[in-house]
């Protein structure tokens, strides 16, 4: 069902009882739920004849100050018994939705912070148009650009640009969620949900690899765990380590799918006074000591298809410095593959035992490689309907967010807001508390979203001022979905969101 159709599919607001079942009106599916059962998304149930949100409303405790230090000694203030001072932040996890958008957000919470009256509006947004961007730290070739990415045989996204040391995937989005077959939409929604909730997902790329992706974990590519992200391309590696090799070996080739580096020809080698060696690389020479296309992309040395690095070498030229006994180190950009050769009397490289004198320089490459990780960013647009739950005139909220007057978070985690129209945001799911995302079978993802701003700004924007409640009241009485409230420690590294907003305002003024 398109968003337009949804908007015209009107129904009476509120719960409706039919033959002992109650209608949930938290999403367009409008399940009729029998006593003791849950609806199609498992998020709402019928408990004692009323619709209840099944998960607790999550409130994050942030220690104060942010570094987690204990309660400071203050002779004038009596000790309240706590070992660390905490500040609660009401997230939208478990808050419920505003669907069908005729009503204010489930919780509009006021809190005084360092003498400033702030309001946080929380709601679980239903995102029919959303996706994830995945960064996979690896040199290996996962599949051609624009190749289809599949989960359980269904197209759920595509391979996008290769970035420095990482392969990027783009999954979900409107075309896969709602534009394809029913099964495609369902599998896409399942895949996005698992990825956003930091669970592992197996993806197969047309004409490429099968990978297991899990936020914050190393990728598993064709059954092999990837350990390292490359330190740089072959040319960068030469630049970084040329001085380490000087005097220890006559020539170094750093094999890489993108730019293979040759120290004797490279600018770094020239500056250090490296002699010519008469080496010949089979590839497209870009600038001195830098070669493109020495091989096709693959799972071998430095993200190429090669298992024998000598296959990228042509004949050695005696007139340009090649001589019997000349020593050669070949190494990949992660330092995982390396080999040592010496030229024989026919100027052919012959592999020799790896000399101890070069071991440290190869280890240094490995040491400088960061652990290979999968990073998953949720991307969603807070549409006009969601914004209507925050303020009466939704565009006011957009302007306030872009004007940096309103601070947006997802489950208390900071987001990046894209420039341009609307409120399109991106959040690293690793910073969002566990199991914060849900789904509804329309299909769509459900994501928590919070907007924090000054109370006077909120009123000025046309916010639902009469719905503002204190944190204490929210903790004590909860909301219209009768679920319990549960506190959890905020994930490390996430500053208490209203404080981040205040600090930013102070810096700007
Ligand atoms: S799918 Fe979930 S949110 Fe939607 S109507 Fe059913 S129970 Fe309510």
Short mmCIF file of C-alpha atoms and ligand atoms in Angstrom, two decimals:
data_model
loop_
_atom_site.label_atom_id
_atom_site.label_comp_id
_atom_site.label_asym_id
_atom_site.label_seq_id
_atom_site.Cartn_x
_atom_site.Cartn_y
_atom_site.Cartn_z
CA UNK A 1 0.00 0.00 0.00
CA UNK A 2 1.48 3.36 -0.96
CA UNK A 3 1.75 6.16 1.55
CA UNK A 4 -0.93 8.06 -0.35
CA UNK A 5 -3.33 5.12 -0.18
CA UNK A 6 -2.62 4.73 3.52
CA UNK A 7 -3.55 8.32 4.14
CA UNK A 8 -6.93 7.87 2.51
CA UNK A 9 -7.66 4.52 4.20
CA UNK A 10 -9.41 6.21 7.05
CA UNK A 11 -10.79 4.57 10.15
CA UNK A 12 -12.21 5.69 13.44
CA UNK A 13 -9.44 6.71 15.80
CA UNK A 14 -8.70 4.59 18.85
CA UNK A 15 -9.30 1.00 19.75
CA UNK A 16 -12.29 -0.91 18.42
CA UNK A 17 -13.75 -4.11 19.85
CA UNK A 18 -15.09 -6.82 17.51
CA UNK A 19 -16.21 -10.20 18.86
CA UNK A 20 -13.99 -10.01 21.95
CA UNK A 21 -11.01 -8.94 19.86
CA UNK A 22 -9.56 -5.48 20.07
CA UNK A 23 -8.22 -3.60 17.07
CA UNK A 24 -4.71 -2.25 17.41
CA UNK A 25 -4.40 1.02 15.55
CA UNK A 26 -0.64 1.50 15.92
CA UNK A 27 0.01 0.74 12.24
CA UNK A 28 -1.96 0.35 9.00
CA UNK A 29 -2.28 -3.43 9.43
CA UNK A 30 -4.87 -2.82 12.18
CA UNK A 31 -4.76 -6.31 13.71
CA UNK A 32 -7.72 -7.57 15.69
CA UNK A 33 -6.08 -9.12 18.75
CA UNK A 34 -7.71 -11.69 21.06
CA UNK A 35 -7.17 -11.61 24.83
CA UNK A 36 -3.70 -12.86 25.78
CA UNK A 37 -2.43 -12.71 22.18
CA UNK A 38 -0.15 -10.34 20.31
CA UNK A 39 -0.60 -8.73 16.90
CA UNK A 40 1.28 -9.56 13.69
CA UNK A 41 4.41 -7.64 14.75
CA UNK A 42 4.58 -9.05 18.31
CA UNK A 43 4.92 -5.50 19.55
CA UNK A 44 1.39 -4.97 20.81
CA UNK A 45 -0.88 -7.40 22.64
CA UNK A 46 -4.31 -7.62 24.21
CA UNK A 47 -3.83 -7.76 27.95
CA UNK A 48 -6.96 -7.74 30.04
CA UNK A 49 -9.01 -6.17 27.30
CA UNK A 50 -6.66 -3.33 26.42
CA UNK A 51 -3.93 -2.82 23.84
CA UNK A 52 -0.54 -2.92 25.54
CA UNK A 53 2.91 -2.28 24.09
CA UNK A 54 4.74 -5.52 24.89
CA UNK A 55 8.25 -4.16 25.44
CA UNK A 56 9.04 -1.80 28.29
CA UNK A 57 9.65 1.88 27.68
CA UNK A 58 13.44 2.21 27.85
CA UNK A 59 14.93 5.01 29.92
CA UNK A 60 18.67 5.47 29.73
CA UNK A 61 20.71 6.41 32.75
CA UNK A 62 23.69 8.56 32.02
CA UNK A 63 26.24 8.97 34.77
CA UNK A 64 27.10 12.57 35.58
CA UNK A 65 29.64 13.76 34.75
CA UNK A 66 29.82 11.92 31.44
CA UNK A 67 33.13 10.22 32.27
CA UNK A 68 31.35 8.12 34.89
CA UNK A 69 33.04 9.61 37.94
CA UNK A 70 31.41 9.12 41.34
CA UNK A 71 29.14 11.65 43.07
CA UNK A 72 31.33 14.66 43.86
CA UNK A 73 31.64 15.66 47.52
CA UNK A 74 29.42 18.61 48.22
CA UNK A 75 29.13 19.60 51.87
CA UNK A 76 25.98 21.64 51.24
CA UNK A 77 23.97 18.89 49.54
CA UNK A 78 22.88 15.85 51.50
CA UNK A 79 23.98 12.56 49.93
CA UNK A 80 21.04 10.71 48.35
CA UNK A 81 22.72 7.32 48.78
CA UNK A 82 23.67 6.74 45.13
CA UNK A 83 27.27 5.96 44.21
CA UNK A 84 27.11 7.72 40.89
CA UNK A 85 24.85 10.56 39.92
CA UNK A 86 22.65 9.69 36.98
CA UNK A 87 20.46 11.63 34.62
CA UNK A 88 17.59 9.85 32.90
CA UNK A 89 16.80 10.18 29.21
CA UNK A 90 13.45 8.88 28.00
CA UNK A 91 14.08 7.12 24.70
CA UNK A 92 11.45 6.17 22.15
CA UNK A 93 12.26 2.47 22.55
CA UNK A 94 8.95 0.93 23.64
CA UNK A 95 7.17 4.29 23.43
CA UNK A 96 4.64 3.33 20.74
CA UNK A 97 3.73 5.24 17.61
CA UNK A 98 1.58 8.17 16.62
CA UNK A 99 -0.08 6.28 13.76
CA UNK A 100 -2.46 7.36 12.25
CA UNK A 101 -0.91 10.70 13.08
CA UNK A 102 -3.92 12.56 14.36
CA UNK A 103 -2.41 12.58 17.83
CA UNK A 104 0.67 13.98 19.55
CA UNK A 105 3.75 11.78 20.04
CA UNK A 106 3.42 9.13 22.78
CA UNK A 107 5.70 11.01 25.20
CA UNK A 108 6.59 14.67 25.33
CA UNK A 109 8.89 14.96 28.30
CA UNK A 110 10.26 18.05 29.95
CA UNK A 111 13.43 18.13 31.95
CA UNK A 112 15.55 20.90 33.41
CA UNK A 113 19.19 20.56 32.48
CA UNK A 114 21.78 22.91 33.90
CA UNK A 115 19.12 25.54 34.37
CA UNK A 116 17.61 25.15 30.89
CA UNK A 117 14.10 23.82 30.37
CA UNK A 118 14.23 21.20 27.62
CA UNK A 119 11.57 19.11 25.96
CA UNK A 120 12.15 15.68 24.41
CA UNK A 121 9.48 14.35 22.06
CA UNK A 122 9.69 10.59 21.58
CA UNK A 123 7.97 8.26 19.15
CA UNK A 124 8.59 4.98 17.41
CA UNK A 125 8.60 5.92 13.74
CA UNK A 126 7.26 3.54 11.10
CA UNK A 127 9.65 3.67 8.15
CA UNK A 128 8.24 2.22 4.92
CA UNK A 129 11.10 3.94 3.11
CA UNK A 130 14.37 3.20 4.86
CA UNK A 131 17.51 1.20 4.42
CA UNK A 132 20.97 0.47 5.69
CA UNK A 133 24.38 1.34 4.35
CA UNK A 134 27.01 -1.26 5.18
CA UNK A 135 30.75 -0.71 5.24
CA UNK A 136 32.74 -3.93 5.12
CA UNK A 137 36.43 -3.49 5.88
CA UNK A 138 38.16 -5.77 3.42
CA UNK A 139 40.46 -5.79 0.43
CA UNK A 140 38.70 -8.74 -1.03
CA UNK A 141 36.48 -8.45 -4.04
CA UNK A 142 32.91 -9.00 -2.90
CA UNK A 143 31.23 -8.48 -6.26
CA UNK A 144 31.04 -6.02 -9.15
CA UNK A 145 29.70 -2.53 -8.50
CA UNK A 146 25.90 -2.38 -8.87
CA UNK A 147 25.60 -6.20 -8.49
CA UNK A 148 22.45 -7.34 -6.73
CA UNK A 149 22.76 -8.38 -3.09
CA UNK A 150 20.42 -11.18 -2.01
CA UNK A 151 19.17 -12.56 1.27
CA UNK A 152 17.33 -15.89 1.22
CA UNK A 153 17.37 -15.63 -2.58
CA UNK A 154 15.54 -12.29 -2.69
CA UNK A 155 17.06 -9.05 -3.99
CA UNK A 156 17.51 -6.77 -0.98
CA UNK A 157 20.03 -4.21 -2.28
CA UNK A 158 23.20 -3.75 -4.30
CA UNK A 159 26.96 -3.32 -4.14
CA UNK A 160 27.86 0.34 -4.28
CA UNK A 161 31.19 2.16 -4.54
CA UNK A 162 34.36 0.61 -3.17
CA UNK A 163 35.92 2.99 -0.68
CA UNK A 164 39.38 3.11 0.82
CA UNK A 165 39.91 -0.35 2.32
CA UNK A 166 36.20 -1.07 2.45
CA UNK A 167 33.42 -2.38 0.26
CA UNK A 168 30.07 -0.65 0.58
CA UNK A 169 26.60 -2.16 0.26
CA UNK A 170 23.28 -0.37 0.12
CA UNK A 171 20.30 -2.44 1.26
CA UNK A 172 16.58 -1.77 1.56
CA UNK A 173 15.06 1.47 0.40
CA UNK A 174 11.64 1.97 -1.06
CA UNK A 175 12.14 -0.15 -4.17
CA UNK A 176 12.96 -3.34 -2.29
CA UNK A 177 10.69 -2.75 0.70
CA UNK A 178 7.51 -1.84 -1.11
CA UNK A 179 8.24 -1.84 -4.83
CA UNK A 180 8.91 -5.53 -5.48
CA UNK A 181 7.10 -8.78 -4.77
CA UNK A 182 5.55 -9.50 -1.39
CA UNK A 183 8.33 -11.94 -0.57
CA UNK A 184 11.02 -9.43 -1.58
CA UNK A 185 9.51 -6.84 0.77
CA UNK A 186 9.23 -9.30 3.65
CA UNK A 187 12.79 -10.62 3.28
CA UNK A 188 14.15 -7.06 2.91
CA UNK A 189 12.34 -6.02 6.08
CA UNK A 190 13.64 -9.10 7.98
CA UNK A 191 17.17 -8.42 6.75
CA UNK A 192 17.13 -4.75 7.74
CA UNK A 193 15.63 -5.57 11.13
CA UNK A 194 18.27 -8.18 11.93
CA UNK A 195 21.11 -5.90 10.79
CA UNK A 196 19.78 -2.93 12.79
CA UNK A 197 19.39 -5.11 15.88
CA UNK A 198 23.05 -6.17 15.51
CA UNK A 199 22.35 -9.74 14.48
CA UNK A 200 24.29 -11.67 11.80
CA UNK A 201 22.83 -11.87 8.29
CA UNK A 202 24.06 -13.95 5.36
CA UNK A 203 24.12 -12.08 2.07
CA UNK A 204 24.97 -13.42 -1.38
CA UNK A 205 26.21 -11.11 -4.13
CA UNK A 206 25.39 -11.95 -7.75
CA UNK A 207 28.68 -12.90 -9.43
CA UNK A 208 30.54 -12.43 -6.16
CA UNK A 209 31.00 -13.62 -2.61
CA UNK A 210 28.74 -14.84 0.15
CA UNK A 211 29.25 -12.80 3.29
CA UNK A 212 28.05 -12.86 6.86
CA UNK A 213 27.55 -9.31 8.09
CA UNK A 214 27.03 -8.31 11.72
CA UNK A 215 27.38 -4.77 13.04
CA UNK A 216 30.61 -4.34 14.99
CA UNK A 217 31.95 -7.80 14.04
CA UNK A 218 34.48 -8.97 11.47
CA UNK A 219 32.95 -9.93 8.12
CA UNK A 220 32.97 -13.61 7.11
CA UNK A 221 33.68 -13.81 3.38
CA UNK A 222 33.06 -17.13 1.63
CA UNK A 223 33.38 -18.85 5.00
CA UNK A 224 36.63 -17.12 6.01
CA UNK A 225 36.78 -14.55 8.79
CA UNK A 226 38.44 -11.34 7.63
CA UNK A 227 40.93 -10.10 10.21
CA UNK A 228 42.51 -6.94 8.95
CA UNK A 229 41.66 -3.79 7.12
CA UNK A 230 44.52 -2.81 4.82
CA UNK A 231 46.86 -0.07 6.01
CA UNK A 232 46.50 1.80 2.69
CA UNK A 233 46.96 1.11 -1.00
CA UNK A 234 50.27 -0.27 -2.26
CA UNK A 235 51.60 3.22 -2.94
CA UNK A 236 50.65 4.51 0.52
CA UNK A 237 52.26 1.45 2.11
CA UNK A 238 55.50 2.19 0.24
CA UNK A 239 55.36 5.78 1.48
CA UNK A 240 54.82 4.68 5.07
CA UNK A 241 57.47 1.99 5.27
CA UNK A 242 60.12 2.72 2.62
CA UNK A 243 62.57 3.96 5.24
CA UNK A 244 62.17 0.70 7.22
CA UNK A 245 63.29 -1.33 4.20
CA UNK A 246 66.18 0.88 3.19
CA UNK A 247 69.46 -1.03 3.45
CA UNK A 248 67.72 -4.36 4.14
CA UNK A 249 66.49 -5.31 0.68
CA UNK A 250 67.06 -4.11 -2.92
CA UNK A 251 63.45 -3.95 -4.06
CA UNK A 252 59.97 -4.03 -2.50
CA UNK A 253 56.67 -4.55 -4.31
CA UNK A 254 53.46 -3.99 -2.35
CA UNK A 255 50.76 -5.94 -4.17
CA UNK A 256 47.34 -4.31 -4.21
CA UNK A 257 44.24 -4.51 -6.37
CA UNK A 258 43.95 -0.73 -6.63
CA UNK A 259 47.51 0.63 -6.71
CA UNK A 260 50.51 -1.69 -6.60
CA UNK A 261 53.65 0.09 -5.38
CA UNK A 262 57.33 -0.43 -6.37
CA UNK A 263 59.78 1.18 -4.00
CA UNK A 264 62.73 1.76 -6.37
CA UNK A 265 60.53 3.72 -8.80
CA UNK A 266 58.29 5.39 -6.22
CA UNK A 267 58.81 8.97 -5.11
CA UNK A 268 59.47 7.76 -1.54
CA UNK A 269 62.21 5.44 -2.79
CA UNK A 270 63.73 8.15 -4.99
CA UNK A 271 63.93 10.57 -2.06
CA UNK A 272 65.66 7.90 0.02
CA UNK A 273 68.18 7.25 -2.80
CA UNK A 274 66.97 3.83 -3.88
CA UNK A 275 68.87 2.33 -6.87
CA UNK A 276 67.07 1.21 -10.04
CA UNK A 277 66.53 -2.57 -10.14
CA UNK A 278 65.35 -3.19 -13.72
CA UNK A 279 62.05 -4.57 -12.44
CA UNK A 280 59.03 -4.74 -14.78
CA UNK A 281 55.48 -4.76 -13.48
CA UNK A 282 52.69 -6.06 -15.72
CA UNK A 283 50.01 -3.48 -15.21
CA UNK A 284 48.96 0.04 -16.16
CA UNK A 285 51.56 2.54 -14.94
CA UNK A 286 49.92 5.57 -13.36
CA UNK A 287 52.81 7.62 -12.00
CA UNK A 288 56.34 6.43 -11.11
CA UNK A 289 56.16 3.36 -8.85
CA UNK A 290 52.35 3.21 -8.94
CA UNK A 291 50.52 0.63 -11.07
CA UNK A 292 46.79 0.09 -11.66
CA UNK A 293 45.18 -3.16 -12.80
CA UNK A 294 47.99 -5.63 -12.06
CA UNK A 295 45.22 -8.22 -11.77
CA UNK A 296 41.46 -8.53 -11.57
CA UNK A 297 39.90 -7.95 -8.13
CA UNK A 298 39.60 -11.15 -6.12
CA UNK A 299 40.26 -12.99 -2.89
CA UNK A 300 44.06 -13.33 -3.31
CA UNK A 301 47.06 -11.11 -2.46
CA UNK A 302 46.01 -7.52 -1.70
CA UNK A 303 42.47 -8.07 -3.01
CA UNK A 304 43.67 -9.36 -6.40
CA UNK A 305 43.02 -12.77 -7.94
CA UNK A 306 46.65 -13.81 -7.71
CA UNK A 307 48.10 -16.46 -5.43
CA UNK A 308 51.61 -16.26 -6.97
CA UNK A 309 52.85 -12.65 -6.78
CA UNK A 310 55.55 -13.34 -9.38
CA UNK A 311 52.79 -13.49 -11.98
CA UNK A 312 52.66 -9.66 -11.99
CA UNK A 313 56.37 -9.37 -12.88
CA UNK A 314 57.78 -9.18 -16.43
CA UNK A 315 61.40 -9.77 -17.48
CA UNK A 316 64.14 -8.10 -15.43
CA UNK A 317 66.30 -5.65 -17.37
CA UNK A 318 70.04 -5.95 -16.73
CA UNK A 319 70.73 -2.61 -18.44
CA UNK A 320 68.51 -0.90 -15.86
CA UNK A 321 70.08 -2.50 -12.78
CA UNK A 322 68.95 -6.14 -12.59
CA UNK A 323 71.77 -8.47 -11.47
CA UNK A 324 72.13 -11.94 -10.00
CA UNK A 325 71.62 -11.94 -6.22
CA UNK A 326 69.35 -8.86 -6.22
CA UNK A 327 66.92 -9.23 -3.31
CA UNK A 328 63.16 -8.66 -3.56
CA UNK A 329 60.41 -8.47 -0.95
CA UNK A 330 56.81 -8.87 -2.07
CA UNK A 331 54.10 -8.11 0.45
CA UNK A 332 50.36 -7.41 0.50
CA UNK A 333 48.69 -4.29 1.91
CA UNK A 334 47.61 -6.09 5.10
CA UNK A 335 50.99 -7.77 5.60
CA UNK A 336 49.16 -11.11 5.70
CA UNK A 337 50.95 -12.39 2.59
CA UNK A 338 54.66 -11.90 2.06
CA UNK A 339 57.56 -13.64 0.31
CA UNK A 340 61.27 -13.09 -0.31
CA UNK A 341 63.16 -13.75 -3.56
CA UNK A 342 66.64 -13.41 -5.03
CA UNK A 343 67.47 -13.19 -8.74
CA UNK A 344 69.41 -16.19 -10.08
CA UNK A 345 72.03 -16.09 -12.85
CA UNK A 346 69.30 -15.93 -15.50
CA UNK A 347 67.72 -12.97 -13.64
CA UNK A 348 64.77 -15.09 -12.59
CA UNK A 349 63.43 -14.54 -9.04
CA UNK A 350 63.79 -17.64 -6.84
CA UNK A 351 61.99 -17.83 -3.50
CA UNK A 352 64.27 -18.06 -0.49
CA UNK A 353 63.54 -18.54 3.23
CA UNK A 354 62.12 -15.33 4.65
CA UNK A 355 65.00 -13.40 6.30
CA UNK A 356 64.65 -12.34 9.94
CA UNK A 357 65.91 -8.84 9.11
CA UNK A 358 62.70 -8.12 7.15
CA UNK A 359 60.25 -9.72 9.56
CA UNK A 360 59.80 -6.62 11.74
CA UNK A 361 58.93 -4.40 8.76
CA UNK A 362 56.26 -6.86 7.63
CA UNK A 363 54.90 -7.10 11.16
CA UNK A 364 54.74 -3.31 11.21
CA UNK A 365 52.32 -3.37 8.26
CA UNK A 366 50.14 -5.88 10.11
CA UNK A 367 50.32 -3.86 13.31
CA UNK A 368 49.13 -0.76 11.49
CA UNK A 369 46.10 -2.49 10.04
CA UNK A 370 42.98 -1.92 12.06
CA UNK A 371 40.62 -4.84 12.80
CA UNK A 372 38.24 -5.50 9.91
CA UNK A 373 34.67 -4.68 10.97
CA UNK A 374 31.20 -4.43 9.50
CA UNK A 375 29.57 -1.07 10.16
CA UNK A 376 25.82 -0.78 9.69
CA UNK A 377 24.16 2.62 9.37
CA UNK A 378 20.38 2.87 9.48
CA UNK A 379 19.05 5.53 7.07
CA UNK A 380 15.50 6.79 7.39
CA UNK A 381 13.46 9.86 6.62
CA UNK A 382 11.24 11.24 9.39
CA UNK A 383 8.26 11.89 7.16
CA UNK A 384 5.65 14.59 7.49
CA UNK A 385 3.28 12.34 9.39
CA UNK A 386 5.82 11.53 12.08
CA UNK A 387 6.68 15.19 12.34
CA UNK A 388 3.00 16.01 12.85
CA UNK A 389 3.18 14.09 16.13
CA UNK A 390 5.86 16.52 17.27
CA UNK A 391 4.50 19.89 16.09
CA UNK A 392 1.25 20.97 14.49
CA UNK A 393 2.92 22.38 11.40
CA UNK A 394 5.42 19.64 10.45
CA UNK A 395 7.71 21.81 8.30
CA UNK A 396 8.55 23.87 11.40
CA UNK A 397 10.28 20.83 12.86
CA UNK A 398 12.31 20.29 9.69
CA UNK A 399 13.49 23.88 9.76
CA UNK A 400 14.35 23.66 13.44
CA UNK A 401 16.38 20.47 12.92
CA UNK A 402 18.28 21.98 10.00
CA UNK A 403 18.75 25.19 11.98
CA UNK A 404 20.40 23.11 14.74
CA UNK A 405 17.74 24.17 17.25
CA UNK A 406 16.39 20.65 17.59
CA UNK A 407 18.68 17.74 18.36
CA UNK A 408 17.69 14.36 16.91
CA UNK A 409 18.59 10.98 18.40
CA UNK A 410 17.70 7.36 17.70
CA UNK A 411 17.35 5.49 20.97
CA UNK A 412 19.55 8.17 22.55
CA UNK A 413 22.30 7.76 19.92
CA UNK A 414 23.42 10.84 17.96
CA UNK A 415 22.52 10.93 14.27
CA UNK A 416 23.82 12.58 11.13
CA UNK A 417 21.09 14.64 9.44
CA UNK A 418 21.48 14.96 5.68
CA UNK A 419 21.35 18.43 4.18
CA UNK A 420 18.50 19.17 1.78
CA UNK A 421 14.79 18.59 2.21
CA UNK A 422 13.10 16.63 4.97
CA UNK A 423 14.72 15.02 8.00
CA UNK A 424 16.75 12.20 6.48
CA UNK A 425 19.01 10.79 9.13
CA UNK A 426 21.70 8.20 9.48
CA UNK A 427 22.73 6.42 12.69
CA UNK A 428 25.38 3.85 13.54
CA UNK A 429 23.30 0.97 14.91
CA UNK A 430 26.21 -0.06 17.16
CA UNK A 431 25.51 3.06 19.25
CA UNK A 432 21.79 2.31 19.61
CA UNK A 433 20.72 0.15 22.60
CA UNK A 434 20.09 -3.53 21.81
CA UNK A 435 16.80 -4.58 20.23
CA UNK A 436 15.66 -1.03 19.71
CA UNK A 437 14.27 -1.68 16.22
CA UNK A 438 11.02 -3.45 15.38
CA UNK A 439 8.89 -4.01 12.31
CA UNK A 440 5.31 -4.02 11.11
CA UNK A 441 4.22 -6.28 8.28
CA UNK A 442 3.22 -3.49 5.88
CA UNK A 443 6.33 -4.11 5.55
CA UNK A 444 8.19 -1.37 7.37
CA UNK A 445 10.84 -0.97 10.00
CA UNK A 446 10.06 0.65 13.33
CA UNK A 447 12.82 2.83 14.75
CA UNK A 448 12.90 4.94 17.91
CA UNK A 449 13.37 8.64 17.31
CA UNK A 450 13.65 11.50 19.77
CA UNK A 451 13.67 15.26 19.22
CA UNK A 452 15.11 17.46 21.99
CA UNK A 453 14.83 21.24 22.05
CA UNK A 454 14.29 24.14 24.40
CA UNK A 455 10.79 24.27 25.84
CA UNK A 456 10.21 27.85 24.73
CA UNK A 457 11.32 26.94 21.18
CA UNK A 458 8.97 23.99 21.26
CA UNK A 459 6.03 26.15 22.18
CA UNK A 460 7.02 28.72 19.56
CA UNK A 461 7.18 26.03 16.86
CA UNK A 462 3.59 25.02 17.56
CA UNK A 463 4.45 21.96 19.64
CA UNK A 464 1.81 20.03 21.56
CA UNK A 465 2.46 22.06 24.71
CA UNK A 466 -0.53 20.70 26.63
CA UNK A 467 0.94 17.17 26.35
CA UNK A 468 4.25 18.02 28.05
CA UNK A 469 4.93 15.87 31.10
CA UNK A 470 7.77 15.57 33.60
CA UNK A 471 10.20 12.64 33.60
CA UNK A 472 8.94 11.70 37.05
CA UNK A 473 5.37 11.55 35.79
CA UNK A 474 6.41 9.36 32.82
CA UNK A 475 8.27 7.04 35.16
CA UNK A 476 5.34 6.83 37.55
CA UNK A 477 2.37 6.61 35.21
CA UNK A 478 3.71 5.53 31.81
CA UNK A 479 1.62 6.17 28.74
CA UNK A 480 -1.40 5.08 26.75
CA UNK A 481 0.06 1.63 26.01
CA UNK A 482 0.36 0.65 29.72
CA UNK A 483 3.80 -0.93 29.38
CA UNK A 484 6.32 -0.92 32.19
CA UNK A 485 9.25 1.44 32.33
CA UNK A 486 12.76 0.05 32.49
CA UNK A 487 16.05 1.80 33.09
CA UNK A 488 19.26 0.76 31.42
CA UNK A 489 22.77 2.18 31.42
CA UNK A 490 23.36 4.29 28.32
CA UNK A 491 25.79 2.74 25.81
CA UNK A 492 29.35 3.92 26.34
CA UNK A 493 30.37 6.94 24.33
CA UNK A 494 26.87 8.35 23.85
CA UNK A 495 26.68 11.70 25.54
CA UNK A 496 23.44 12.48 27.30
CA UNK A 497 21.55 13.89 24.29
CA UNK A 498 20.08 17.09 25.79
CA UNK A 499 23.50 17.95 27.17
CA UNK A 500 25.05 17.53 23.74
CA UNK A 501 22.47 19.97 22.41
CA UNK A 502 23.20 22.49 25.15
CA UNK A 503 26.95 22.25 24.63
CA UNK A 504 26.49 22.83 20.94
CA UNK A 505 24.35 25.88 21.58
CA UNK A 506 26.96 27.25 23.98
CA UNK A 507 29.71 26.76 21.43
CA UNK A 508 27.63 28.51 18.77
CA UNK A 509 26.89 31.53 21.00
S1 LIG B 1 1.12 -5.18 13.15
FE1 LIG B 1 1.57 -4.59 15.24
S2 LIG B 1 1.38 -2.36 15.27
FE2 LIG B 1 0.40 -3.08 13.42
S3 LIG B 1 -1.71 -3.26 14.00
FE3 LIG B 1 -0.80 -5.29 14.26
S4 LIG B 1 -0.17 -5.31 16.40
FE4 LIG B 1 -0.59 -3.18 15.89
#
